[in-house]
Amino acid sequence: MKIDKSLVRSIPLFDRMSDADLDKFLGHAVSRRVPAGEAVFEQGAAATHFFLLLHGRLKVTQVTEDGQQIIVRVVHPGDLFGFAKALQRSDYPGTALAVSESIALRWPTELWPQFVDRNPRLAVTAMQTIGQRLEEAHTRIREMSTQEVERRVAHAVLRLANQAGRKEGSGVRIDFPISRQDIAEMTGTTLHTVSRILSAWEGKGLVEGGRQKLIVLDINGLAALADHVKE
Amino acid sequence: MKIDKSLVRSIPLFDRMSDADLDKFLGHAVSRRVPAGEAVFEQGAAATHFFLLLHGRLKVTQVTEDGQQIIVRVVHPGDLFGFAKALQRSDYPGTALAVSESIALRWPTELWPQFVDRNPRLAVTAMQTIGQRLEEAHTRIREMSTQEVERRVAHAVLRLANQAGRKEGSGVRIDFPISRQDIAEMTGTTLHTVSRILSAWEGKGLVEGGRQKLIVLDINGLAALADHVKE
DNA sequence: AGTCATCTTTGACATAGCGCAAACATCGGC
DNA sequence: GCCGATGTTTGCGCTATGTCAAAGATGACT
């Protein structure tokens, strides 16, 4: 599939790469269209490629031995993902599932070292990316350790609105299909509890819900809920 | 303070470095003795150095806005720590506190790039280290999302026994002073609950407790508790 | 337009584990 | 050898949240 170069250029990681380098980089890439509901790679599979999301939205999930699922993170356009090999893993630690129709570029993991070599900025970006993820993970741990469910959900929704929000009417809509179950798996609770919480918020005019839909009407109100130490 | 070179050699990261390179590396290092209870660096402080723990034990903690503390991880001898700058942060995200008398080497963060340059293995090790930490963080998130407190504590204790266990009599002793409060902060619960759980375990002969002391008597029994899906 | 699968809401109920409080144990210092 | 500081144990009540159950909504497909 032909690669939309201007799309790639719009990604910070590549905006200042020389045209020659970019061509070399993209020369090895394979573009793939992933329909909603399909996996880019599966947990436990051999890490043969690393990826860059150009368009769409993925969720990375892990399943525990006893069958419970959690959402590790959401992949947004411009994000590198699946570079387990760079971290010295031989298999993917999670499953990457398209939640809406997506387009991803793919490179064989063997190329990673030479890309990094040729383009130091990539190494820095990768380090940075992982650093951020580590920080996010710690934030999540901190929240799960110290906050009640409602605040955690508030934080999660705010984060989503930030990363995947699109203005719609008087509010900000989460720009991909997301279920209560998904939110539950991101915050470590059950869909029932999430449903109750969202219903309550809807009653207070903070959000507007719907099937696989979520619109934040009052960002500040939500932020207050998320930050406010209850008294 | 003079650096014990054989101690450094015993760390996997350095065991195969050439003598010349090692000398160059250590030439820039400053060794510091940290008494128990003292901090190597504090959360929020400018990240001026990165470190290597030679001896002792540290806990890295974070404090939330509302004053609650969590233990992010325990640093063992041979671990690199505090390389926030490599991850493009300007300050330390947590506080590193010695829980027993420790010795740490210290380098200015500016040297990081050139060390990595001269010694590619360091870069790989660092990447690997961060990858592991990320994985650990996800494991913890998974546990906190899906398991009850008792299983989480069991996992935490097993991990400690693995990383810091020393045979003692018929059991394995956690080889540094650790309180119920600490365990609580590692597992996202309260010291009360931890105390109850440990008391129960002691009743079953799984562990032996004490002031800032913990000895695992029955690793398998504990592992069963940690893994066994309750029915 | 009807059917089915999926997602959401809501209720009733059970309980794990937290908060509070007080007694108790252990250790290091004087 | 006593004292104060620090850590641990235990009881009790409460409530946030999970579990179980069932009834709506919503949208996709035929």
Coordinates of C-alpha atoms (C1' of nucleotides) in Angstrom, one line a residue:
Chain A
M1 CA 0.0 0.0 0.0
K2 CA 1.3 3.4 -0.9
I3 CA 2.4 5.6 2.1
D4 CA 1.0 9.0 2.6
K5 CA 4.2 11.0 3.0
S6 CA 2.6 14.2 4.1
L7 CA 0.8 12.3 6.8
V8 CA 4.2 11.1 8.1
R9 CA 5.6 14.5 7.9
S10 CA 3.0 15.8 10.2
I11 CA 4.3 13.6 13.0
P12 CA 6.7 15.4 15.3
L13 CA 9.2 12.5 15.2
F14 CA 9.7 13.0 11.4
D15 CA 9.0 16.7 10.9
R16 CA 12.7 17.6 10.7
M17 CA 14.2 14.5 9.3
S18 CA 15.9 15.1 5.9
D19 CA 14.0 14.0 2.9
A20 CA 16.6 11.5 2.0
D21 CA 16.6 9.9 5.4
L22 CA 12.8 9.9 5.5
D23 CA 12.7 8.1 2.1
K24 CA 15.2 5.5 3.3
F25 CA 13.2 5.1 6.4
L26 CA 9.9 4.7 4.6
G27 CA 11.5 2.5 1.9
H28 CA 11.6 -0.4 4.4
A29 CA 8.1 0.2 5.7
V30 CA 5.0 -1.7 4.9
S31 CA 1.7 0.1 5.4
R32 CA -1.3 -1.8 6.6
R33 CA -4.9 -1.0 7.0
V34 CA -6.5 -2.5 10.0
P35 CA -10.3 -2.7 10.3
A36 CA -11.9 -2.0 13.6
G37 CA -11.8 -5.0 15.8
E38 CA -8.8 -6.6 14.3
A39 CA -5.5 -7.1 16.0
V40 CA -2.1 -5.7 14.8
F41 CA -0.3 -8.2 17.0
E42 CA -1.2 -10.5 19.8
Q43 CA 0.1 -11.0 23.3
G44 CA 2.8 -13.6 23.4
A45 CA 3.5 -13.6 19.6
A46 CA 7.1 -13.3 18.5
A47 CA 8.0 -9.6 18.2
T48 CA 8.9 -9.5 14.5
H49 CA 8.0 -5.9 13.8
F50 CA 7.8 -2.5 15.3
F51 CA 5.0 -0.1 14.3
L52 CA 4.0 3.5 13.9
L53 CA 0.3 4.4 14.0
L54 CA -0.6 6.8 11.2
H55 CA -4.3 6.9 11.6
G56 CA -7.0 5.5 13.8
R57 CA -6.8 4.3 17.3
L58 CA -5.7 1.1 19.1
K59 CA -6.0 -0.3 22.5
V60 CA -3.2 -2.4 24.0
T61 CA -4.6 -5.1 26.3
Q62 CA -3.2 -7.8 28.5
V63 CA -5.0 -10.8 29.7
T64 CA -4.2 -12.3 33.1
E65 CA -3.8 -16.1 33.6
D66 CA -7.3 -16.2 35.0
G67 CA -8.8 -14.5 32.0
Q68 CA -9.3 -11.0 33.2
Q69 CA -8.4 -8.2 30.8
I70 CA -6.9 -4.8 31.4
I71 CA -6.2 -2.0 29.0
V72 CA -2.6 -1.1 29.2
R73 CA -2.9 2.0 27.1
V74 CA -4.4 3.6 24.1
V75 CA -2.3 4.2 21.0
H76 CA -2.9 7.5 19.2
P77 CA -1.8 8.6 15.7
G78 CA 1.9 9.4 15.6
D79 CA 2.8 7.0 18.4
L80 CA 5.4 4.3 18.0
F81 CA 4.2 1.0 19.4
G82 CA 5.2 -2.7 19.6
F83 CA 8.9 -2.0 19.9
A84 CA 9.3 -4.8 22.5
K85 CA 12.4 -5.9 20.8
A86 CA 14.1 -2.7 21.4
L87 CA 13.5 -3.4 25.1
Q88 CA 15.1 -6.8 24.8
R89 CA 11.9 -8.8 24.7
S90 CA 11.3 -11.4 22.2
D91 CA 7.5 -11.4 22.3
Y92 CA 4.8 -8.8 22.5
P93 CA 3.7 -8.3 26.1
G94 CA 0.1 -7.3 25.0
T95 CA -2.4 -7.4 22.2
A96 CA -2.9 -4.3 20.0
L97 CA -6.5 -4.1 18.9
A98 CA -7.9 -1.5 16.5
V99 CA -10.9 0.2 18.0
S100 CA -11.6 2.2 14.9
E101 CA -10.3 1.7 11.4
S102 CA -6.5 2.3 11.5
I103 CA -3.5 2.6 9.4
A104 CA -0.1 1.5 10.7
L105 CA 3.4 1.4 9.3
R106 CA 5.5 -1.7 10.0
W107 CA 9.2 -2.4 10.0
P108 CA 11.1 -5.6 10.8
T109 CA 12.6 -5.4 14.3
E110 CA 16.1 -6.2 12.9
L111 CA 16.1 -2.7 11.3
W112 CA 15.7 -1.0 14.6
P113 CA 19.4 -0.8 15.5
Q114 CA 20.5 0.6 12.2
F115 CA 17.7 3.1 12.2
V116 CA 18.7 4.3 15.6
D117 CA 22.3 4.4 14.4
R118 CA 21.6 6.5 11.4
N119 CA 19.1 8.7 13.2
P120 CA 20.1 9.5 16.7
R121 CA 16.9 11.5 17.1
L122 CA 14.9 8.3 16.9
A123 CA 16.8 6.9 19.8
V124 CA 16.1 9.9 21.9
T125 CA 12.5 9.9 20.9
A126 CA 12.2 6.2 21.8
M127 CA 13.8 6.8 25.1
Q128 CA 11.5 9.7 25.8
T129 CA 8.5 7.7 24.8
I130 CA 9.4 4.9 27.1
G131 CA 10.1 7.3 29.8
Q132 CA 6.7 8.8 29.4
R133 CA 5.1 5.5 29.5
L134 CA 6.9 4.6 32.6
E135 CA 5.7 7.8 34.2
E136 CA 2.2 7.2 33.1
A137 CA 2.3 3.7 34.6
H138 CA 3.5 5.1 37.9
T139 CA 0.8 7.7 37.8
R140 CA -1.7 5.0 37.4
I141 CA -0.2 3.0 40.2
R142 CA -0.3 6.0 42.4
E143 CA -3.9 6.7 41.5
M144 CA -5.0 3.1 42.1
S145 CA -3.2 3.0 45.4
T146 CA -4.6 6.2 46.8
Q147 CA -7.8 7.3 45.1
E148 CA -11.3 6.0 45.1
V149 CA -12.8 4.8 41.9
E150 CA -14.7 7.9 41.0
R151 CA -11.6 10.1 41.0
R152 CA -9.7 7.5 39.0
V153 CA -12.4 7.4 36.4
A154 CA -12.5 11.2 36.3
H155 CA -8.7 11.3 35.6
A156 CA -9.0 8.6 32.9
V157 CA -11.8 10.5 31.1
L158 CA -9.9 13.7 31.3
R159 CA -6.8 12.1 29.9
L160 CA -8.9 10.6 27.1
A161 CA -10.5 14.0 26.4
N162 CA -7.0 15.5 26.1
Q163 CA -5.5 12.9 23.9
A164 CA -8.5 12.0 21.8
G165 CA -10.9 14.8 22.2
R166 CA -12.8 16.5 19.4
K167 CA -14.9 19.5 19.9
E168 CA -18.6 18.6 19.3
G169 CA -21.3 21.0 20.1
S170 CA -20.9 22.4 23.6
G171 CA -18.6 19.6 24.6
V172 CA -15.6 17.5 23.8
R173 CA -16.2 14.1 22.4
I174 CA -13.9 11.1 22.9
D175 CA -13.1 10.5 19.3
F176 CA -13.3 6.7 19.1
P177 CA -15.8 4.1 20.2
I178 CA -15.3 3.4 23.9
S179 CA -17.5 1.3 26.2
R180 CA -18.0 1.4 29.9
Q181 CA -16.2 -1.9 30.0
D182 CA -13.2 -0.2 28.4
I183 CA -13.1 2.5 31.0
A184 CA -13.4 -0.1 33.7
E185 CA -10.4 -1.9 32.3
M186 CA -8.4 1.3 32.2
T187 CA -9.2 2.2 35.8
G188 CA -9.3 -1.2 37.6
T189 CA -13.0 -1.4 38.4
T190 CA -16.1 -3.0 36.9
L191 CA -18.4 -1.8 34.2
H192 CA -21.2 -1.6 36.6
T193 CA -19.5 0.8 38.8
V194 CA -18.4 2.9 35.8
S195 CA -22.0 2.9 34.5
R196 CA -23.3 4.1 37.8
I197 CA -20.6 6.9 38.0
L198 CA -21.3 8.1 34.5
S199 CA -25.0 8.1 35.1
A200 CA -24.5 10.2 38.2
W201 CA -22.3 12.6 36.2
E202 CA -24.8 12.8 33.4
G203 CA -27.4 13.8 36.1
K204 CA -25.1 16.6 37.1
G205 CA -24.5 17.7 33.5
L206 CA -20.8 16.9 33.5
V207 CA -20.9 14.4 30.6
E208 CA -23.2 13.0 28.1
G209 CA -23.1 9.2 27.5
G210 CA -24.4 6.8 25.0
R211 CA -23.6 3.5 23.5
Q212 CA -19.8 3.4 23.0
K213 CA -19.9 7.2 23.2
L214 CA -18.8 9.7 25.7
I215 CA -18.9 13.5 25.5
V216 CA -17.4 15.7 28.2
L217 CA -19.6 18.7 28.7
D218 CA -17.9 20.3 31.7
I219 CA -14.2 19.8 31.7
N220 CA -13.7 22.0 34.7
G221 CA -16.3 20.3 36.7
L222 CA -14.7 17.0 36.0
A223 CA -11.3 18.3 36.8
A224 CA -12.6 19.6 40.1
L225 CA -13.9 16.1 40.8
A226 CA -10.5 14.6 39.8
D227 CA -8.4 16.9 41.9
H228 CA -10.5 17.9 44.7
V229 CA -9.5 16.3 48.0
K230 CA -12.8 15.4 49.5
E231 CA -13.6 17.1 52.8
Chain B
M1 CA 36.1 8.2 48.7
K2 CA 38.0 5.4 47.1
I3 CA 36.1 3.1 44.8
D4 CA 36.2 -0.6 45.3
K5 CA 36.9 -1.8 41.8
S6 CA 36.3 -5.5 42.4
L7 CA 32.9 -4.6 43.7
V8 CA 32.1 -2.8 40.5
R9 CA 33.5 -5.7 38.5
S10 CA 31.0 -8.1 40.1
I11 CA 28.1 -6.1 38.6
P12 CA 26.9 -7.7 35.3
L13 CA 26.9 -4.3 33.6
F14 CA 30.6 -4.0 34.0
D15 CA 31.9 -7.5 34.1
R16 CA 33.1 -7.4 30.5
M17 CA 34.0 -3.8 30.1
S18 CA 37.7 -3.3 29.2
D19 CA 39.9 -2.2 32.0
A20 CA 40.7 1.0 30.3
D21 CA 37.1 1.9 29.7
L22 CA 36.2 1.0 33.2
D23 CA 38.9 3.3 34.6
K24 CA 37.7 6.1 32.4
F25 CA 34.1 5.4 33.6
L26 CA 35.1 5.3 37.2
G27 CA 37.4 8.3 36.8
H28 CA 34.4 10.6 36.7
A29 CA 32.5 8.9 39.5
V30 CA 32.1 10.0 43.0
S31 CA 31.4 7.5 45.7
R32 CA 29.1 8.3 48.6
R33 CA 28.2 6.5 51.7
V34 CA 24.6 7.0 52.7
P35 CA 23.5 6.2 56.2
A36 CA 20.2 4.4 56.6
G37 CA 17.3 6.9 56.6
E38 CA 19.1 9.4 54.5
A39 CA 18.0 10.4 51.0
V40 CA 20.3 10.2 47.9
F41 CA 18.0 12.6 46.0
E42 CA 14.6 14.1 46.6
Q43 CA 11.5 14.1 44.6
G44 CA 11.3 17.3 42.5
A45 CA 15.0 18.2 42.8
A46 CA 16.9 19.0 39.7
A47 CA 18.3 15.8 38.1
T48 CA 22.0 16.7 38.3
H49 CA 23.4 13.1 38.6
F50 CA 22.7 9.5 37.8
F51 CA 23.7 6.7 40.2
L52 CA 24.7 3.2 40.6
L53 CA 24.1 1.4 43.8
L54 CA 27.1 -0.6 44.9
H55 CA 26.0 -1.7 48.3
G56 CA 22.9 -1.5 50.6
R57 CA 19.3 -0.9 49.7
L58 CA 17.2 2.0 48.7
K59 CA 13.5 2.6 48.4
V60 CA 12.2 5.0 45.8
T61 CA 9.0 6.8 47.0
Q62 CA 6.6 9.3 45.6
V63 CA 4.3 11.5 47.6
T64 CA 1.0 12.5 46.2
E65 CA -0.4 16.1 46.4
D66 CA -2.5 15.1 49.3
G67 CA 0.4 13.6 51.2
Q68 CA 0.0 9.9 50.7
Q69 CA 3.1 8.0 50.0
I70 CA 3.8 5.0 47.8
I71 CA 6.9 3.0 47.2
V72 CA 7.7 2.9 43.5
R73 CA 10.4 0.3 43.8
V74 CA 13.3 -1.0 45.7
V75 CA 16.8 -0.5 44.4
H76 CA 19.2 -3.3 44.8
P77 CA 23.0 -3.4 44.6
G78 CA 24.1 -3.3 40.9
D79 CA 21.1 -1.3 39.8
L80 CA 21.4 2.0 38.0
F81 CA 19.0 4.6 39.4
G82 CA 18.1 8.2 39.1
F83 CA 18.8 8.5 35.4
A84 CA 15.7 10.7 34.9
K85 CA 17.7 12.9 32.6
A86 CA 18.3 10.1 30.1
L87 CA 14.5 10.0 29.9
Q88 CA 14.3 13.7 29.2
R89 CA 13.2 14.7 32.6
S90 CA 14.8 17.6 34.3
D91 CA 13.9 16.6 37.8
Y92 CA 13.7 13.4 39.8
P93 CA 10.2 11.9 39.9
G94 CA 10.7 10.4 43.3
T95 CA 12.8 10.3 46.4
A96 CA 15.5 7.7 46.9
L97 CA 15.9 6.8 50.5
A98 CA 18.5 4.4 52.0
V99 CA 16.8 1.8 54.1
S100 CA 20.1 0.3 55.2
E101 CA 23.5 1.8 55.0
S102 CA 24.4 2.1 51.4
I103 CA 27.2 3.1 49.0
A104 CA 26.3 4.7 45.7
L105 CA 28.4 5.9 42.8
R106 CA 27.4 9.2 41.2
W107 CA 28.0 10.8 37.8
P108 CA 26.9 14.2 36.4
T109 CA 24.0 13.7 34.0
E110 CA 25.9 15.5 31.3
L111 CA 28.2 12.6 31.0
W112 CA 25.5 10.2 30.2
P113 CA 25.4 10.8 26.4
Q114 CA 29.2 10.4 26.0
F115 CA 29.3 7.3 28.1
V116 CA 26.5 5.8 26.1
D117 CA 28.4 6.8 23.0
R118 CA 31.6 5.2 24.0
N119 CA 30.0 2.2 25.5
P120 CA 27.0 0.9 23.5
R121 CA 26.4 -1.8 26.0
L122 CA 25.5 0.8 28.5
A123 CA 22.7 2.0 26.2
V124 CA 21.4 -1.5 25.7
T125 CA 21.5 -2.1 29.4
A126 CA 19.7 1.1 30.2
M127 CA 17.0 0.3 27.6
Q128 CA 16.7 -3.1 29.1
T129 CA 16.5 -1.8 32.6
I130 CA 13.8 0.6 31.7
G131 CA 11.9 -2.0 29.7
Q132 CA 12.0 -4.2 32.8
R133 CA 10.7 -1.4 35.0
L134 CA 7.9 -0.7 32.6
E135 CA 7.0 -4.3 32.7
E136 CA 7.1 -4.4 36.4
A137 CA 4.9 -1.4 36.5
H138 CA 2.4 -3.1 34.3
T139 CA 2.5 -6.2 36.3
R140 CA 1.7 -4.1 39.4
I141 CA -1.2 -2.4 37.6
R142 CA -2.5 -5.7 36.5
E143 CA -2.3 -7.1 40.0
M144 CA -3.9 -4.0 41.5
S145 CA -6.7 -4.2 39.0
T146 CA -7.6 -7.8 39.4
Q147 CA -6.4 -9.3 42.6
E148 CA -7.5 -8.9 46.2
V149 CA -5.1 -7.5 48.7
E150 CA -3.9 -10.8 50.1
R151 CA -2.7 -12.1 46.8
R152 CA -1.0 -8.8 46.0
V153 CA 0.9 -8.9 49.3
A154 CA 1.9 -12.5 48.6
H155 CA 3.3 -11.5 45.3
A156 CA 5.1 -8.6 46.7
V157 CA 6.7 -10.6 49.5
L158 CA 7.7 -13.3 47.0
R159 CA 9.4 -10.7 44.8
L160 CA 11.3 -9.3 47.8
A161 CA 12.4 -12.8 48.8
N162 CA 13.7 -13.3 45.3
Q163 CA 15.5 -10.0 45.0
A164 CA 16.6 -9.5 48.5
G165 CA 16.3 -12.9 50.2
R166 CA 19.1 -14.4 52.3
K167 CA 18.8 -17.9 53.7
E168 CA 18.4 -17.9 57.4
G169 CA 17.6 -21.0 59.4
S170 CA 14.8 -22.8 57.8
G171 CA 13.6 -19.8 55.8
V172 CA 14.5 -16.9 53.6
R173 CA 14.9 -13.6 55.3
I174 CA 14.2 -10.3 53.5
D175 CA 17.6 -8.8 53.9
F176 CA 16.8 -5.2 54.9
P177 CA 14.6 -3.5 57.4
I178 CA 11.1 -3.5 56.1
S179 CA 7.9 -2.4 57.9
R180 CA 4.3 -3.4 57.4
Q181 CA 3.8 0.2 56.3
D182 CA 6.4 -0.3 53.6
I183 CA 4.6 -3.4 52.3
A184 CA 1.4 -1.5 52.4
E185 CA 2.9 1.2 50.3
M186 CA 4.1 -1.3 47.8
T187 CA 0.8 -3.0 47.4
G188 CA -1.7 -0.2 47.7
T189 CA -3.3 -1.0 51.0
T190 CA -2.9 0.0 54.7
L191 CA -0.5 -1.2 57.3
H192 CA -3.5 -2.5 59.3
T193 CA -4.5 -4.9 56.5
V194 CA -0.9 -6.0 55.9
S195 CA -0.5 -6.6 59.6
R196 CA -3.6 -8.8 59.7
I197 CA -2.6 -10.7 56.7
L198 CA 0.9 -11.4 58.0
S199 CA -0.5 -12.4 61.4
A200 CA -2.8 -14.9 59.6
W201 CA 0.2 -16.2 57.6
E202 CA 2.3 -16.5 60.7
G203 CA -0.5 -18.6 62.2
K204 CA -0.3 -20.9 59.2
G205 CA 3.4 -21.2 59.4
L206 CA 4.0 -19.4 56.1
V207 CA 6.2 -16.6 57.4
E208 CA 7.7 -15.3 60.6
G209 CA 7.3 -11.7 61.4
G210 CA 8.9 -9.2 63.7
R211 CA 9.7 -5.5 64.0
Q212 CA 10.9 -4.4 60.6
K213 CA 11.6 -8.1 59.9
L214 CA 10.2 -10.7 57.6
I215 CA 11.2 -14.3 57.1
V216 CA 9.5 -16.5 54.5
L217 CA 9.3 -20.0 55.9
D218 CA 7.2 -21.7 53.2
I219 CA 7.9 -20.2 49.7
N220 CA 5.7 -22.8 48.0
G221 CA 2.8 -22.2 50.3
L222 CA 3.1 -18.5 49.7
A223 CA 3.4 -19.1 45.9
A224 CA 0.2 -21.2 46.1
L225 CA -1.6 -18.3 47.8
A226 CA -0.3 -15.9 45.2
D227 CA -1.2 -17.9 42.2
H228 CA -4.1 -20.0 43.3
V229 CA -7.4 -18.8 41.8
K230 CA -9.7 -18.9 44.7
E231 CA -12.7 -21.3 44.2
Chain C
dA1 C1' -39.3 -3.7 9.7
dG2 C1' -37.8 -7.4 12.6
dT3 C1' -34.3 -10.0 15.0
dC4 C1' -30.1 -10.6 17.4
dA5 C1' -26.1 -9.4 19.5
dT6 C1' -24.0 -6.1 22.2
dC7 C1' -23.9 -2.6 25.4
dT8 C1' -26.0 -0.1 29.3
dT9 C1' -28.7 0.7 33.3
dT10 C1' -30.4 -0.3 37.7
dG11 C1' -31.6 -2.9 41.8
dA12 C1' -30.6 -5.8 45.8
dC13 C1' -27.2 -7.8 48.4
dA14 C1' -22.7 -9.2 50.3
dT15 C1' -18.2 -8.2 51.9
dA16 C1' -13.3 -6.8 51.6
dG17 C1' -10.8 -3.8 53.5
dC18 C1' -10.5 1.0 55.3
dG19 C1' -10.7 4.4 59.2
dC20 C1' -10.5 5.0 63.9
dA21 C1' -8.9 3.8 68.3
dA22 C1' -6.4 1.7 71.8
dA23 C1' -3.3 -1.6 73.7
dC24 C1' 1.0 -3.9 73.2
dA25 C1' 6.0 -5.0 71.7
dT26 C1' 10.6 -3.9 70.6
dC27 C1' 14.6 -1.2 70.2
dG28 C1' 18.0 2.3 71.0
dG29 C1' 19.6 5.8 73.9
dC30 C1' 20.5 7.7 78.5
Chain D
dG1 C1' 17.6 -1.0 83.5
dC2 C1' 14.2 2.5 82.4
dC3 C1' 12.0 5.6 78.9
dG4 C1' 10.4 7.4 74.8
dA5 C1' 10.0 6.6 70.0
dT6 C1' 8.7 3.7 66.7
dG7 C1' 6.5 -0.2 64.9
dT8 C1' 2.8 -3.9 65.4
dT9 C1' -1.5 -6.1 66.6
dT10 C1' -6.3 -6.3 67.2
dG11 C1' -11.2 -5.0 67.6
dC12 C1' -15.2 -2.7 65.7
dG13 C1' -18.2 -0.4 62.6
dC14 C1' -18.9 1.4 58.1
dT15 C1' -19.1 2.2 53.3
dA16 C1' -17.4 1.9 48.7
dT17 C1' -17.4 -1.4 45.5
dG18 C1' -17.8 -5.9 43.8
dT19 C1' -21.3 -9.8 42.6
dC20 C1' -25.4 -11.5 40.9
dA21 C1' -29.5 -10.7 38.3
dA22 C1' -32.6 -8.8 35.1
dA23 C1' -34.5 -5.5 32.3
dG24 C1' -33.9 -1.9 28.9
dA25 C1' -31.4 0.5 24.7
dT26 C1' -29.1 0.7 20.6
dG27 C1' -27.4 -0.4 16.4
dA28 C1' -26.2 -3.9 12.7
dC29 C1' -27.7 -7.3 9.6
dT30 C1' -31.2 -9.8 6.9

